[in-house]
Short mmCIF file of C-alpha atoms and ligand atoms in Angstrom, two decimals:
data_model
loop_
_atom_site.label_atom_id
_atom_site.label_comp_id
_atom_site.label_asym_id
_atom_site.label_seq_id
_atom_site.Cartn_x
_atom_site.Cartn_y
_atom_site.Cartn_z
CA MET A 635 -1.87 8.39 28.79
CA ILE A 636 -2.41 6.38 25.64
CA ASN A 637 -0.22 7.37 22.72
CA LEU A 638 -1.91 7.45 19.31
CA LYS A 639 0.14 7.46 16.13
CA GLY A 640 -0.37 8.56 12.51
CA ARG A 641 -3.79 7.59 11.24
CA LEU A 642 -5.63 7.38 14.59
CA GLN A 643 -3.98 10.57 15.87
CA LYS A 644 -5.27 12.40 12.80
CA VAL A 645 -8.77 10.99 13.29
CA ALA A 646 -8.73 12.08 16.96
CA SER A 647 -7.52 15.57 16.03
CA MET A 648 -10.64 16.05 13.90
CA VAL A 649 -13.08 15.29 16.73
CA ASP A 650 -14.40 18.50 18.35
CA HIS A 651 -15.16 18.72 22.06
CA CYS A 652 -18.37 16.81 22.56
CA LYS A 653 -20.64 15.17 25.15
CA LYS A 654 -20.87 11.56 24.02
CA PRO A 655 -19.12 10.34 20.87
CA ALA A 656 -19.56 6.84 19.47
CA ASP A 657 -16.64 4.98 17.93
CA ILE A 658 -18.18 2.50 15.49
CA GLY A 659 -16.01 -0.57 14.79
CA THR A 660 -13.75 0.32 17.69
CA ASP A 661 -11.66 -2.90 17.73
CA HIS A 662 -8.97 -2.00 20.35
CA ALA A 663 -10.85 1.07 21.71
CA TYR A 664 -7.70 3.20 21.50
CA LEU A 665 -9.64 6.10 20.03
CA PRO A 666 -12.35 6.50 22.71
CA ILE A 667 -9.73 5.96 25.45
CA TYR A 668 -7.65 8.79 24.00
CA LEU A 669 -10.66 11.08 23.56
CA VAL A 670 -11.70 10.70 27.21
CA GLN A 671 -8.12 10.91 28.55
CA SER A 672 -7.41 14.10 26.64
CA GLY A 673 -10.63 15.77 27.85
CA ILE A 674 -12.26 15.96 24.42
CA CYS A 675 -15.31 14.23 25.91
CA PRO A 676 -16.31 13.07 29.42
CA MET A 677 -17.56 9.66 28.21
CA ALA A 678 -17.91 7.59 25.04
CA ILE A 679 -19.60 4.59 23.50
CA ALA A 680 -17.53 2.04 21.61
CA THR A 681 -19.18 -0.54 19.36
CA ASP A 682 -18.15 -3.48 17.24
CA ILE A 683 -19.97 -6.08 15.18
CA LYS A 684 -17.76 -8.88 16.53
CA LYS A 685 -17.24 -10.18 20.05
CA GLY A 686 -13.46 -10.72 19.62
CA PRO A 687 -12.64 -7.03 19.06
CA LEU A 688 -14.97 -6.07 21.93
CA ARG A 689 -13.04 -8.38 24.27
CA LYS A 690 -9.84 -6.64 23.17
CA ALA A 691 -11.52 -3.26 23.74
CA GLU A 692 -12.64 -4.34 27.22
CA LYS A 693 -9.09 -5.34 28.20
CA ASN A 694 -7.76 -1.94 27.14
CA ILE A 695 -10.59 -0.09 28.88
CA ILE A 696 -9.74 -1.91 32.12
CA ARG A 697 -6.01 -1.29 31.60
CA TYR A 698 -6.61 2.47 31.33
CA HIS A 699 -9.26 2.51 34.15
CA MET A 700 -12.03 3.72 31.87
CA GLN A 701 -14.78 1.26 32.91
CA ASP A 702 -17.11 3.99 34.15
CA LYS A 703 -16.48 6.26 31.16
CA ILE A 704 -16.57 4.02 28.08
CA GLU A 705 -19.53 1.80 27.40
CA LEU A 706 -19.19 -1.16 25.03
CA ARG A 707 -21.94 -2.28 22.65
CA LEU A 708 -22.12 -5.25 20.31
CA GLY A 709 -23.89 -4.73 17.00
CA ASP A 710 -23.99 -3.64 13.39
CA GLY A 711 -23.08 -0.06 12.50
CA LEU A 712 -25.13 2.68 14.15
CA ILE A 713 -27.92 0.32 15.26
CA PRO A 714 -26.58 -0.20 18.84
CA ILE A 715 -26.48 3.57 19.46
CA LYS A 716 -29.84 4.40 17.83
CA ASP A 717 -31.42 6.03 20.90
CA ASP A 718 -28.28 7.19 22.69
CA GLY A 719 -28.11 10.77 21.47
CA CYS A 720 -24.44 10.49 20.50
CA ASP A 721 -23.39 13.93 19.29
CA VAL A 722 -20.31 12.79 17.33
CA LEU A 723 -19.79 9.63 15.31
CA ILE A 724 -16.44 8.14 14.35
CA ILE A 725 -16.18 5.40 11.73
CA ALA A 726 -12.56 4.59 10.96
CA GLY A 727 -10.43 1.86 9.49
CA MET A 728 -13.03 0.35 7.13
CA GLY A 729 -13.63 0.53 3.39
CA GLY A 730 -15.49 3.55 2.02
CA VAL A 731 -18.36 1.39 0.78
CA LEU A 732 -18.87 -0.19 4.22
CA ILE A 733 -18.81 3.24 5.91
CA ARG A 734 -21.36 4.45 3.33
CA ASP A 735 -23.62 1.42 3.97
CA ILE A 736 -23.41 1.87 7.75
CA ILE A 737 -24.51 5.50 7.45
CA GLU A 738 -27.21 4.78 4.86
CA LYS A 739 -28.73 1.99 6.98
CA SER A 740 -29.21 4.38 9.95
CA ILE A 741 -29.49 7.66 8.13
CA ASP A 742 -31.65 9.34 10.81
CA THR A 743 -29.06 8.65 13.52
CA ALA A 744 -26.32 9.96 11.22
CA LYS A 745 -28.27 13.13 10.41
CA LYS A 746 -28.63 13.97 14.11
CA ALA A 747 -24.88 13.92 14.81
CA LYS A 748 -23.09 17.28 15.10
CA HIS A 749 -20.40 15.78 12.93
CA ILE A 750 -19.10 12.45 11.69
CA VAL A 751 -15.40 11.70 11.34
CA MET A 752 -14.79 9.01 8.72
CA GLN A 753 -11.53 7.37 7.75
CA PRO A 754 -11.90 5.11 4.74
CA MET A 755 -9.02 2.75 3.97
CA TYR A 756 -10.03 2.72 0.27
CA ALA A 757 -13.00 3.60 -2.02
CA GLU A 758 -13.29 7.07 -0.51
CA GLU A 759 -14.85 8.28 -3.79
CA ALA A 760 -17.96 6.14 -3.10
CA LEU A 761 -18.25 7.66 0.38
CA ARG A 762 -17.84 11.27 -0.84
CA GLU A 763 -20.41 10.75 -3.60
CA PHE A 764 -22.90 9.34 -1.08
CA LEU A 765 -22.36 12.10 1.50
CA LEU A 766 -22.88 14.89 -1.01
CA ARG A 767 -25.92 13.22 -2.62
CA TYR A 768 -27.57 12.69 0.78
CA GLY A 769 -27.15 16.29 1.96
CA PHE A 770 -24.02 15.95 4.08
CA LYS A 771 -21.47 18.72 3.88
CA ILE A 772 -17.78 17.88 3.86
CA ILE A 773 -16.52 20.29 6.51
CA GLU A 774 -12.87 19.32 6.55
CA GLU A 775 -10.49 16.76 5.09
CA SER A 776 -7.00 15.79 6.01
CA LEU A 777 -4.44 13.18 5.01
CA ALA A 778 -2.80 10.81 7.47
CA LYS A 779 0.31 8.72 6.88
CA HIS A 780 0.58 5.27 8.39
CA GLU A 781 3.19 2.63 7.59
CA GLY A 782 4.04 4.26 4.27
CA LYS A 783 0.42 4.58 3.16
CA ILE A 784 -1.65 7.74 3.06
CA TYR A 785 -5.31 7.81 4.02
CA PRO A 786 -7.93 10.57 3.86
CA VAL A 787 -9.87 11.54 6.97
CA ILE A 788 -13.21 13.18 6.20
CA LYS A 789 -15.29 15.26 8.62
CA GLY A 790 -18.89 15.74 7.56
CA ALA A 791 -22.24 16.88 8.91
CA TYR A 792 -25.80 16.83 7.63
CA ASP A 793 -27.22 20.16 6.49
CA GLY A 794 -29.76 18.89 3.97
CA ILE A 795 -28.11 20.57 0.97
CA VAL A 796 -27.50 18.18 -1.91
CA ARG A 797 -24.24 18.97 -3.69
CA GLU A 798 -22.78 17.85 -6.99
CA GLU A 799 -19.10 17.16 -7.40
CA ASP A 800 -16.93 16.38 -10.43
CA ILE A 801 -15.35 12.94 -10.73
CA PHE A 802 -11.82 14.17 -10.00
CA HIS A 803 -12.84 15.75 -6.67
CA LEU A 804 -14.77 12.62 -5.68
CA TYR A 805 -11.43 10.79 -5.90
CA ILE A 806 -9.20 13.53 -4.49
CA GLY A 807 -11.19 15.60 -1.98
CA ARG A 808 -11.63 19.29 -2.83
CA ARG A 809 -10.95 20.34 0.77
CA LEU A 810 -7.43 18.83 0.54
CA PHE A 811 -6.57 21.49 -2.05
CA GLU A 812 -8.37 24.31 -0.23
CA GLN A 813 -6.59 23.40 3.01
CA ARG A 814 -3.25 22.91 1.19
CA ASP A 815 -2.71 19.55 2.83
CA PRO A 816 1.04 18.96 3.29
CA LEU A 817 0.73 15.32 2.18
CA LEU A 818 -1.33 16.05 -0.93
CA LYS A 819 1.53 16.01 -3.44
CA GLU A 820 2.79 12.65 -2.16
CA PHE A 821 -0.77 11.30 -2.06
CA LEU A 822 -1.37 12.35 -5.66
CA ARG A 823 1.92 10.76 -6.75
CA LYS A 824 0.74 7.44 -5.28
CA ARG A 825 -2.72 7.80 -6.82
CA ILE A 826 -1.25 8.60 -10.25
CA LYS A 827 0.82 5.40 -10.09
CA ARG A 828 -2.27 3.38 -9.22
CA GLN A 829 -4.46 5.08 -11.82
CA ASP A 830 -1.76 4.52 -14.44
CA ARG A 831 -1.94 0.77 -13.73
CA VAL A 832 -5.76 0.88 -14.03
CA VAL A 833 -5.53 2.59 -17.43
CA GLN A 834 -2.71 0.35 -18.70
CA GLY A 835 -4.60 -2.75 -17.60
CA MET A 836 -7.75 -1.86 -19.51
CA SER A 837 -8.38 -3.40 -22.88
CA LYS A 838 -8.96 -0.88 -25.62
CA SER A 839 -11.73 -2.95 -27.17
CA LEU A 840 -14.70 -1.03 -28.52
CA ARG A 841 -16.84 -2.31 -25.64
CA MET A 842 -14.42 -0.87 -23.08
CA LYS A 843 -13.71 2.34 -24.94
CA GLU A 844 -15.97 4.57 -22.85
CA ALA A 845 -14.57 3.24 -19.55
CA HIS A 846 -11.03 3.65 -20.86
CA ILE A 847 -11.69 7.28 -21.80
CA LYS A 848 -13.15 7.95 -18.34
CA GLU A 849 -10.24 6.38 -16.44
CA ASN A 850 -7.69 8.07 -18.68
CA SER A 851 -9.31 11.44 -18.22
CA LEU A 852 -9.12 10.96 -14.43
CA LEU A 853 -5.42 10.14 -14.81
CA ILE A 854 -4.83 13.31 -16.86
CA ASP A 855 -6.62 15.41 -14.22
CA MET A 856 -4.50 13.85 -11.46
CA LYS A 857 -1.26 14.62 -13.32
CA LYS A 858 -2.38 18.19 -13.98
CA ALA A 859 -3.28 18.72 -10.31
CA TYR A 860 0.06 17.23 -9.26
CA ASP A 861 1.97 19.68 -11.50
CA GLU A 862 -0.02 22.60 -10.11
CA ILE A 863 0.70 21.93 -6.43
CA THR A 864 3.17 24.52 -5.26
CA TRP A 865 3.36 23.62 -1.56
C1 LIG B 813 -9.74 -2.58 10.85
S1 LIG B 813 -10.67 -2.42 12.28
C2 LIG B 813 -10.54 -0.67 12.60
C3 LIG B 813 -10.48 -0.40 14.07
C4 LIG B 813 -10.41 1.06 14.45
N1 LIG B 813 -11.67 1.74 14.16
C5 LIG B 813 -9.28 1.74 13.75
O1 LIG B 813 -9.51 2.60 12.90
O2 LIG B 813 -8.10 1.43 14.05
C6 LIG B 813 -12.37 -2.54 11.71
C7 LIG B 813 -13.32 -2.94 12.82
O3 LIG B 813 -14.65 -2.68 12.38
C8 LIG B 813 -15.48 -3.73 12.79
N2 LIG B 813 -16.67 -3.73 11.92
C9 LIG B 813 -16.76 -4.16 10.64
N3 LIG B 813 -18.00 -3.98 10.17
C10 LIG B 813 -18.72 -3.39 11.17
C11 LIG B 813 -20.07 -2.97 11.30
N4 LIG B 813 -20.94 -3.10 10.31
N5 LIG B 813 -20.46 -2.44 12.47
C12 LIG B 813 -19.59 -2.31 13.50
N6 LIG B 813 -18.29 -2.70 13.44
C13 LIG B 813 -17.88 -3.24 12.28
C14 LIG B 813 -14.61 -4.97 12.70
O4 LIG B 813 -15.08 -6.03 13.50
C15 LIG B 813 -13.25 -4.41 13.17
O5 LIG B 813 -13.07 -4.58 14.56
#
């Protein structure tokens, strides 16, 4: 049985039982191998835009005797699974803007999925903003720690309802507070440090004044939220 750690384990834990998930940008294929081995799904599709990662995926699929259960596809984003009826989509280990672009490019395929599990490495605010504006609900969020860094994992699904969100909760997901995520305080501490550097690095010229006020106000909100976390 394959052993997933930290980030990938958290992503896997947010995938519900399903018929045919697709792991987009699979690289090593650890995730679909785990999902099939643990009985979360009977089969899976694993895609990548590059041949190198797919060769790596193939080796692992053979190593774990999954050749008749995991199908490999070469191609960009959701395009290779357009007509496959995949009920769950997983897009992990990429930037939030790339995940957003992948979904936007094949929006009809994304809308049909029962849910999508996304794990942005950065720029998660761009992804949250897009999901809410395009009528996707954020069902659940969780934080995963990997090699000292903390990453959000976002589970969403299309329900057609456009939602507005304030800037602070685009950066630090609302569900993380509602679900009292155990890593939230540590995550916020790291984000405050980073945001502090952003604010300090900004010139206070008249031209930049508005941007400075915006970034500083985000920093104040982060500090306030940090102080209010009791768990
Ligand atoms: C950092 S790896 C992440 C691998 C795995 N999903 C994980 O979370 O550990 C990112 C993978 O996404 C692939 N990728 C990048 N852009 C892609 C796209 N538009 N469509 C499909 N795969 C893509 C890359 O080739 C690479 O193998």
